[in-house]
XYZ file of C-alpha atoms in Angstrom:
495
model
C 47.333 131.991 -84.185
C 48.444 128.476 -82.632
C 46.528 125.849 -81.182
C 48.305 122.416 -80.254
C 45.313 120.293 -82.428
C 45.636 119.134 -85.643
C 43.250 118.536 -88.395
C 43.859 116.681 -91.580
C 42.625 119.064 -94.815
C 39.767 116.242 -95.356
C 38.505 117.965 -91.622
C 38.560 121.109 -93.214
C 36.583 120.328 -96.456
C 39.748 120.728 -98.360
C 41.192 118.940 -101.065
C 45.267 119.433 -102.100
C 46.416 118.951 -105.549
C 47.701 115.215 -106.315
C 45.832 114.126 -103.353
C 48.827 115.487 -100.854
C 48.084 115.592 -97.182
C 48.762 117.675 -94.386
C 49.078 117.961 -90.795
C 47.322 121.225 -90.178
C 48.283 123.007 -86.812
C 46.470 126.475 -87.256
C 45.285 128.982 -89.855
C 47.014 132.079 -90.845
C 46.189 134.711 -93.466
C 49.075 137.120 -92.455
C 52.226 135.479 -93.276
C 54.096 136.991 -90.148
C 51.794 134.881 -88.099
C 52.350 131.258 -89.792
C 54.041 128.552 -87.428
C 54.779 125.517 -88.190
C 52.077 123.177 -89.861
C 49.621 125.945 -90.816
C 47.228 126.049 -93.728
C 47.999 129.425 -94.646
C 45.254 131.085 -97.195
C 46.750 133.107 -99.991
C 43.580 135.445 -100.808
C 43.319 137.964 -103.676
C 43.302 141.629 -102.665
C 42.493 144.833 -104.131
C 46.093 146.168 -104.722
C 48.028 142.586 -104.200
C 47.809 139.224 -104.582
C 48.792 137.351 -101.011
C 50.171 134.699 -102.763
C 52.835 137.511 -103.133
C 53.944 136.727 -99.386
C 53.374 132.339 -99.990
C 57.300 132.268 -100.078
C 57.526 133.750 -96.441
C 54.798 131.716 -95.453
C 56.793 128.855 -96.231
C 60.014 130.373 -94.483
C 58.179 129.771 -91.190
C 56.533 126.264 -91.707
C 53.417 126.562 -93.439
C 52.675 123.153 -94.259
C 49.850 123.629 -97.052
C 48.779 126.591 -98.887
C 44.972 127.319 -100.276
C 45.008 130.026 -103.054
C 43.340 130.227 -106.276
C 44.703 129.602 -109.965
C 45.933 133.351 -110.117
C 47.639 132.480 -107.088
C 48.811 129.251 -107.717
C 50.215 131.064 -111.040
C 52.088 133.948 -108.885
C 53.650 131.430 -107.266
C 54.394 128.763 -109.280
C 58.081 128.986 -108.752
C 57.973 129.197 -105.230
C 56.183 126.253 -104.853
C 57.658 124.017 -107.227
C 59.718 121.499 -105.434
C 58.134 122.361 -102.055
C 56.476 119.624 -99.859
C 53.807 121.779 -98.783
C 50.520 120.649 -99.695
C 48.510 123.089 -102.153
C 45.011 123.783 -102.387
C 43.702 125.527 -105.449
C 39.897 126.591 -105.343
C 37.790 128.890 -107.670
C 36.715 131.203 -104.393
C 39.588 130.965 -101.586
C 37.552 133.267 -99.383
C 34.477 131.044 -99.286
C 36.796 127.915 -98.724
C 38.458 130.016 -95.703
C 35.216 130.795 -94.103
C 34.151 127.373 -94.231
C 37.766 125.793 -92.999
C 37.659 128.400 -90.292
C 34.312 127.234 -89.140
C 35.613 123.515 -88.618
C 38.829 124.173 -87.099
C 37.114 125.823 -84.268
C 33.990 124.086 -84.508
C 32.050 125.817 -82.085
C 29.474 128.097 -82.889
C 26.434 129.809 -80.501
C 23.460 127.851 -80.875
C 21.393 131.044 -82.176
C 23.102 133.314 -84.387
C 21.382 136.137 -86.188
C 22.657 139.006 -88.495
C 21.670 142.158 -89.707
C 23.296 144.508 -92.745
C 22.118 147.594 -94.306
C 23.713 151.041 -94.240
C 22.716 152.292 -90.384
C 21.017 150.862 -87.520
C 23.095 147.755 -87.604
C 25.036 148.023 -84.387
C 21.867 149.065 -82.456
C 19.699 146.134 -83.860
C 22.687 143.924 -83.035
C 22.884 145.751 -79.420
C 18.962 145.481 -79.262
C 18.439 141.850 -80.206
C 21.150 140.836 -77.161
C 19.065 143.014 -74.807
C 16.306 141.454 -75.537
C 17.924 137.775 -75.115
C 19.229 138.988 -72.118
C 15.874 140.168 -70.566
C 14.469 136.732 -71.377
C 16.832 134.965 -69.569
C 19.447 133.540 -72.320
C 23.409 134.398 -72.182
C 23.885 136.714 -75.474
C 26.811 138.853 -76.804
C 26.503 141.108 -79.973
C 29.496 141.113 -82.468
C 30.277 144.253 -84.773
C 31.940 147.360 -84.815
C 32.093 148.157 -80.659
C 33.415 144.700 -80.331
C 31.809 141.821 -78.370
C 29.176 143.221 -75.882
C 27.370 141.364 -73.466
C 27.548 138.223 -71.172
C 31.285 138.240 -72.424
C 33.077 140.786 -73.565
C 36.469 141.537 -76.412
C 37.728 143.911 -78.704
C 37.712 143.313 -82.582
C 39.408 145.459 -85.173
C 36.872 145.268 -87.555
C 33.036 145.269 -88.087
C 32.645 141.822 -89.574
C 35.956 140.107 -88.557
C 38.233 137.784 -91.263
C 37.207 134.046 -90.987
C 39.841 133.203 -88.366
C 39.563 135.879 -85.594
C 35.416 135.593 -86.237
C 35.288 132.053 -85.682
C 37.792 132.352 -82.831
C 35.922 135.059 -81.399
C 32.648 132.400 -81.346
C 34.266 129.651 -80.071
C 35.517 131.338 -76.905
C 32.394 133.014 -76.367
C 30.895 129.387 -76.565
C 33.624 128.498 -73.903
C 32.008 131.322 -71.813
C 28.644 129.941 -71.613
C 27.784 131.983 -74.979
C 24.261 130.741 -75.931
C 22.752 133.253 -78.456
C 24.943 135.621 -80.576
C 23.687 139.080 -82.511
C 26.233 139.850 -85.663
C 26.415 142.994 -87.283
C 26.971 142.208 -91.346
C 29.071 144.501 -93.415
C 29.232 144.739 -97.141
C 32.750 144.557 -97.027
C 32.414 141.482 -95.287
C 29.692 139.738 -96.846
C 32.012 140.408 -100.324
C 34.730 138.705 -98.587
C 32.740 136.496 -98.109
C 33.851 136.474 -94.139
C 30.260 135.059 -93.014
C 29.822 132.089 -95.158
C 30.648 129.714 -92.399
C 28.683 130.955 -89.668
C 25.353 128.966 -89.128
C 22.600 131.691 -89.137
C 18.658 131.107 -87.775
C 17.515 134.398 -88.892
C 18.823 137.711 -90.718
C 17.766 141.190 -90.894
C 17.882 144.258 -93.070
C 17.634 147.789 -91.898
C 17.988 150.259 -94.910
C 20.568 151.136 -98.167
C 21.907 154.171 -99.125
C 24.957 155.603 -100.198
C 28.038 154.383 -98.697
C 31.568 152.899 -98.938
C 31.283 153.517 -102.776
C 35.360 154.158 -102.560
C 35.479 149.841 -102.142
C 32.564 148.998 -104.034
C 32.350 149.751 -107.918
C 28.574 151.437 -107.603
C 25.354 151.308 -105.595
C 24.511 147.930 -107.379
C 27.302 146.279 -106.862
C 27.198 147.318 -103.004
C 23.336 146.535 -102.655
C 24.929 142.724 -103.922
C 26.871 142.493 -101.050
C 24.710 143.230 -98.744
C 21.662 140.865 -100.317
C 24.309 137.942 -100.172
C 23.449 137.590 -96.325
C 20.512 136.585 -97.382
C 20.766 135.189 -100.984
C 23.839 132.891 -99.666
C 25.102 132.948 -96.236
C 21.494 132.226 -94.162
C 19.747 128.520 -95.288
C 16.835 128.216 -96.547
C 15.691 127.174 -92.658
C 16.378 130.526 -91.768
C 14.206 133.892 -91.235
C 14.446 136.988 -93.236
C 13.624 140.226 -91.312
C 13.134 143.107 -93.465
C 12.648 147.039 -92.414
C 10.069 147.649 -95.710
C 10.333 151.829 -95.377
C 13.494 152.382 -97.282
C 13.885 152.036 -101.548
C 15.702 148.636 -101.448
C 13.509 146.902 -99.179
C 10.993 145.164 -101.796
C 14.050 144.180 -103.724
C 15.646 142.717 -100.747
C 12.399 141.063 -99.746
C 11.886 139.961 -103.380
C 15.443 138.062 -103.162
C 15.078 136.362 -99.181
C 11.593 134.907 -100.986
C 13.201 133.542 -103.916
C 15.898 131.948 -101.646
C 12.879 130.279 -100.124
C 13.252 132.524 -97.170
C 9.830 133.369 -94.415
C 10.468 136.920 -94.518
C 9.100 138.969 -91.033
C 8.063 142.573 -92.855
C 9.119 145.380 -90.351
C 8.008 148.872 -90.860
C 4.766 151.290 -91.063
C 2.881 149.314 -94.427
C -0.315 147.562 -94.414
C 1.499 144.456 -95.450
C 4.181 144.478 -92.358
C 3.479 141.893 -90.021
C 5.438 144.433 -86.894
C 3.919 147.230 -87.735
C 4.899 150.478 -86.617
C 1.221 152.157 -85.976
C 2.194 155.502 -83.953
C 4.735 157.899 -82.256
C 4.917 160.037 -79.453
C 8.033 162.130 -78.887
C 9.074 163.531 -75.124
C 12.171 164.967 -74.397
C 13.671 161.400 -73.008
C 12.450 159.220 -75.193
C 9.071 157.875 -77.561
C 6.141 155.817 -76.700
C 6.082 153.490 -79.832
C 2.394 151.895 -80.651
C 2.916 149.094 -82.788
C 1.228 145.605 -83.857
C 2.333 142.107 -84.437
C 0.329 139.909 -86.753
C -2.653 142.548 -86.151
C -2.538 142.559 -82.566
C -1.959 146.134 -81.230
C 1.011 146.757 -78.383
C 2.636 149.847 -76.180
C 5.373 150.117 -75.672
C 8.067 152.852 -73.772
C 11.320 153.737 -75.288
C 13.949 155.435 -73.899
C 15.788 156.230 -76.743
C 16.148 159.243 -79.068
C 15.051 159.915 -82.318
C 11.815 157.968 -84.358
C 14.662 155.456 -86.483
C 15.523 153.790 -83.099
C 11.397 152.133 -83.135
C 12.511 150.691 -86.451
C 15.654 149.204 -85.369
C 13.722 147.964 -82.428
C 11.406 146.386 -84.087
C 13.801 144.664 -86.463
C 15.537 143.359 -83.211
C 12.653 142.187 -82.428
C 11.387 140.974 -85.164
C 15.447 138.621 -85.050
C 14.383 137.680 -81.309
C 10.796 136.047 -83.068
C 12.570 134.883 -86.131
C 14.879 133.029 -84.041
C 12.999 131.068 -81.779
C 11.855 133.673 -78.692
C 7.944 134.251 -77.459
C 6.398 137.125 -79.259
C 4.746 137.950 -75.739
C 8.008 137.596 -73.811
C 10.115 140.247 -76.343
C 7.603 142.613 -76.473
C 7.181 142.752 -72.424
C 11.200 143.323 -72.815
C 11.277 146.486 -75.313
C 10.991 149.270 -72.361
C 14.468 147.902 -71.073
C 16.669 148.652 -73.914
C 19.324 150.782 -73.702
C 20.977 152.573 -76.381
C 24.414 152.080 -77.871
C 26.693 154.199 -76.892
C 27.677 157.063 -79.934
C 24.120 156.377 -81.350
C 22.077 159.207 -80.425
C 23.644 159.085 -77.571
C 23.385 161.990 -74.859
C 26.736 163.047 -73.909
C 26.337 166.785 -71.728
C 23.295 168.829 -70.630
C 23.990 172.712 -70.659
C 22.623 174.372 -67.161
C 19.650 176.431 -69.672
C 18.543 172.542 -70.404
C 19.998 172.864 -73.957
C 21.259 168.606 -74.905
C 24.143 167.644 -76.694
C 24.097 164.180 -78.314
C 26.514 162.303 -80.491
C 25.871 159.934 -83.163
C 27.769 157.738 -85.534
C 26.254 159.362 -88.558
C 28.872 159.803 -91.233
C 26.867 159.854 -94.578
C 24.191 161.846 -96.117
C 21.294 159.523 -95.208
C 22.255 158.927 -91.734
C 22.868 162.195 -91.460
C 19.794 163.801 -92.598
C 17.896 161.132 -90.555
C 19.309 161.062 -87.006
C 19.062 165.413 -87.576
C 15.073 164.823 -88.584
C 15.215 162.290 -85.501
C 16.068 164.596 -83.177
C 13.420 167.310 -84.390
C 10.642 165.994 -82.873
C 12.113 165.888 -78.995
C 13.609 169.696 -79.759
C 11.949 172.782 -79.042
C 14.284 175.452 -80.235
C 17.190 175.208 -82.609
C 18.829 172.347 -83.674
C 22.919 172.769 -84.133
C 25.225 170.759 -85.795
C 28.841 170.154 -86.001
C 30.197 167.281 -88.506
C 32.670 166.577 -91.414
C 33.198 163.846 -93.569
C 36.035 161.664 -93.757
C 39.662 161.079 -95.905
C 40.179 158.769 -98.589
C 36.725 157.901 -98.458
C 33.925 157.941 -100.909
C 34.541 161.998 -102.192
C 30.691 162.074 -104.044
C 29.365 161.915 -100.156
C 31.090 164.987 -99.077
C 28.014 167.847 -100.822
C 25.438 165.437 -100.086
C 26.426 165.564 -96.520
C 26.509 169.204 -96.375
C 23.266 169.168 -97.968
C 21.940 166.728 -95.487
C 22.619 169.154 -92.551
C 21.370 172.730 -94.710
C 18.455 170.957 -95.264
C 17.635 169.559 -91.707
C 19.774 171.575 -88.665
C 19.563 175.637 -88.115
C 23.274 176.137 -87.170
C 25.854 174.007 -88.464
C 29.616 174.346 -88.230
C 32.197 172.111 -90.634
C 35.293 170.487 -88.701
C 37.501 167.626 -89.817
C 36.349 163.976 -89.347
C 39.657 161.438 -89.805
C 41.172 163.429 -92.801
C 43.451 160.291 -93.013
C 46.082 161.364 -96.001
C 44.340 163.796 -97.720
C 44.113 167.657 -97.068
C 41.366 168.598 -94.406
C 40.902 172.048 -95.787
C 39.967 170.464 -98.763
C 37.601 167.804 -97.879
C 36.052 170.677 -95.601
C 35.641 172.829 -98.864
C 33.593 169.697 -100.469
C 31.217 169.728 -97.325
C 30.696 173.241 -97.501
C 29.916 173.202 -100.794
C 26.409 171.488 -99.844
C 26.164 173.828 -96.756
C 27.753 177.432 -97.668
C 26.223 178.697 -94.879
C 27.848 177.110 -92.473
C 30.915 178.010 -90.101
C 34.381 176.371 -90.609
C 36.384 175.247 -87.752
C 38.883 172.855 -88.685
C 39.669 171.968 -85.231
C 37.198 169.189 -83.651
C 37.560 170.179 -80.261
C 37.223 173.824 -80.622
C 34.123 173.318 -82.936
C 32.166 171.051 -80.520
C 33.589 174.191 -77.877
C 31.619 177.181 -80.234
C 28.581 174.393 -80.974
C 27.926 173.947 -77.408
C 28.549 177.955 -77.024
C 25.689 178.520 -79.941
C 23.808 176.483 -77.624
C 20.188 178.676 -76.448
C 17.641 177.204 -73.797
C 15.480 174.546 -76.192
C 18.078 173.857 -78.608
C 20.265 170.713 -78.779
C 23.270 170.067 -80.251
C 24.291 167.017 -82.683
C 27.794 165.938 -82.804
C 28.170 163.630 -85.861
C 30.272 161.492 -87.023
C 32.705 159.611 -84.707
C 29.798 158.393 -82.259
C 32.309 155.640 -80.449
C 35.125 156.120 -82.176
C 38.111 157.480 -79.323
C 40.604 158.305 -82.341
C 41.051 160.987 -85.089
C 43.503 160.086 -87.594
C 45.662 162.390 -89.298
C 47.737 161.286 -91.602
C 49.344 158.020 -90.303
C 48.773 159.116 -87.046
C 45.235 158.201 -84.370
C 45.096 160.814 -81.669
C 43.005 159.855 -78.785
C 39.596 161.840 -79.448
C 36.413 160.934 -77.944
C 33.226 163.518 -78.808
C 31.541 162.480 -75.789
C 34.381 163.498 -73.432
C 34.843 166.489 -75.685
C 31.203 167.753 -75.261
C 31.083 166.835 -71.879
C 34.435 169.223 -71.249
C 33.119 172.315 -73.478
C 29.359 172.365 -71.259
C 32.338 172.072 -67.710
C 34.265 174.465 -69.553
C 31.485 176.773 -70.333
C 28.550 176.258 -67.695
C 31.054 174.573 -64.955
C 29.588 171.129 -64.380
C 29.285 168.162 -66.257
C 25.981 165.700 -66.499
């Protein structure tokens, strides 16, 4: 990026070896993007070190460098000689985060985040609604982008320090009053959050995922309790959904950061407390208390997991400053997110197709038990798993969907490099019964075919995702449009 202020590294909390100055004129973590004056931040990656690429930083004008002592090492003859200044910290990712968040300085004036496994991008989605309804000008940040008041694209989930605080400034420029970020392990062990000022930060669940970038399931439930164990003061709010096996842990740890924790879920102890459901084929009627007083509420959304999610967005509205009273009256209005549960055709014998962004064997096996409840007949399935991605998943998926859907058919999800008829065979090994199409389109096509007055029809996997990447290659795919063409392809209208 380039931006024609400066900032000395004091401004940035920085301090250069043998007290050197510099001129700062941006920040740059890709060395193709450095201009002239940049601080550009030499960070340690998984298969190489960027101080690797500090020599064509320098090329193009960097005028300091912040690394670590592996880094300062790597480059050691590089540097030597060079006027740029250079900044040698223990954690270069913190000190990024932190420099990020004064070179753009502005920040919404309520932030929350949630992390856990699923739910986060409809909590995130939920808690702006609900901001919204109130009155307030509110984005959400995460994997569909910015949403909201104002709107962008991002590339990632939890974007890198520069493009996140970036991202916050300009939506402060907007008018941007009240922001709703979506926390991912990977970024929370980047440590890509540490500069954002938090009032409150929720937890939804934990269960196997992304074990192909962390080392286990402890070392990724670490990550995720760092949002609350480091990144959110000790001013701020905990919210945390209590149902799942790592809640009392993650409870346990907000408190001992000196956290008030907001307990979300169907206990005795939770102070939003999930009392009752009733399903209907559009939607639930969610009975619920707060502090002991009992509320009603209408949702139209599908599937029982979308009351918790609202009632840890809720429970972030509370925790960050908004009227019990005023949130509750503003539950009926939420919408869902678009590829969560999401319904994308209606066959002319009634029979619904959703999609959903489920892509492991929890969130699998709990949007399929979701849907139960607002199903009369059959429920189908069609999902895969995806390439060069945590291979342990792949059984436990196909177990997920034996175990909870009547009809299931195996297609390819992303095979990215690695053989599709082989990642297909590891799903199928958890669900032998089930049919193998490896072409998406054609098994969403023969799912929607299976498809008998009653039944509906679960599409899992890509939810918003428009792409399928083979290889090296993203070819435009959208599920939605593809369910929507196989009901006009097979009943001749579309919903």
């Amino acid at each position: 990026m380039s931006d024609k202020k400066t900032k000395s590294l004091a401004d940035l909390g920085l301090t250069a070896q043998g007290g050197a100055e510099a001129c700062v004129t941006g920040l740059s973590v890709d060395s193709r993007e450095v201009q002239e004056g940049h601080l550009f931040a030499a960070l340690p990656g998984s298969r190489v070190h960027g101080a690797e690429f500090i020599q064509y930083a320098l090329r193009m004008g960097a005028g300091a460098i912040l690394t670590d002592a592996e880094g300062a090492r790597i480059a050691a003859d590089v540097l030597a000689g060079d006027p740029a200044a250079l900044v040698v910290v223990e954690d270069p990712r913190a000190a990024l985060a932190y420099a990020a968040a004064l070179w753009f300085g502005a920040q919404p004036e309520v932030m929350v985040a949630v992390t856990g496994t699923n739910g986060k991008t409809s909590v995130a989605s939920f808690t702006r609604q609900i901001w919204q309804s109130l009155g307030v000008p509110a984005v959400n940040v995460g994997t569909t982008g910015v949403e909201g008041d104002w709107e962008t694209p991002l590339a990632h989930t939890t974007p890198e320090p520069i493009t996140l605080h970036r991202v916050l400034a300009e939506a402060v420029a907007a008018g941007i009053t009240h922001a709703a970020m979506e926390a991912s392990s990977h970024g929370l062990a980047q440590k890509r959050l540490d500069g954002v000022r938090l009032t409150a930060a929720g937890f939804t669940n934990l269960t196997q995922d992304h074990l192909d970038y962390h080392a286990d399931f402890a070392e990724y439930f670490a990550a995720k309790a760092g949002l609350f164990s480091r990144v959110l003061s000790d001013e701020g709010v905990a919210v945390i959904q209590m149902d799942g096996a790592s809640a009392a842990e993650m409870a346990g740890i907000a408190e001992k950061a000196g956290l008030e924790v907001i307990r979300v879920g169907r206990g005795e102890s939770c102070h939003l407390r999930i009392l009752g459901l009733r399903f209907d084929a559009t939607g639930q009627d969610l009975r619920f208390s707060w502090n002991g007083a009992v509320h009603l509420a209408r949702l139209d959304l599908i599937g029982g997991f979308q009351s918790e999610n609202v009632m840890v967005a809720a429970g972030l509205a509370i925790g960050s400053g908004s009227d019990p009273a005023e949130v509750f009256r503003a539950l009926p209005q939420l919408a869902g997110v678009r590829g969560r549960m999401q319904l994308a055709a209606t066959r002319k014998n009634g029979a619904a197709v959703y999609v959903d962004y489920a892509h492991t064997p929890d969130a699998l096996s709990t949007a399929l038990k979701a849907l139960r409840p607002h199903v009369m007949g059959r429920l189908v399935c069609v999902f895969g798993a995806g390439g060069d991605r945590d291979t342990a998943k792949r059984p436990l998926m196909g177990k997920a969907v034996a175990e909870n859907a009547d009809v299931a058919f195996v297609t390819d999800d992303n095979p990215r490099s690695e053989d599709p008829a082989a990642i297909r065979a590891a799903v199928l090994s958890g669900c032998p019964d089930a049919t193998e199409v490896g072409d998406r389109a054609e098994a969403i096509l023969r799912g929607v075919d299976a498809l008998q007055p009653g039944d509906a029809l679960l599409v899992a996997g890509k939810g918003h995702e428009q792409g399928q990447t083979v290889g090296d290659t993203v070819f435009p795919f959208d599920d939605v449009e593809q369910a929507s063409v196989a009901v006009a392809a097979l009943d001749g209208h579309l919903i």
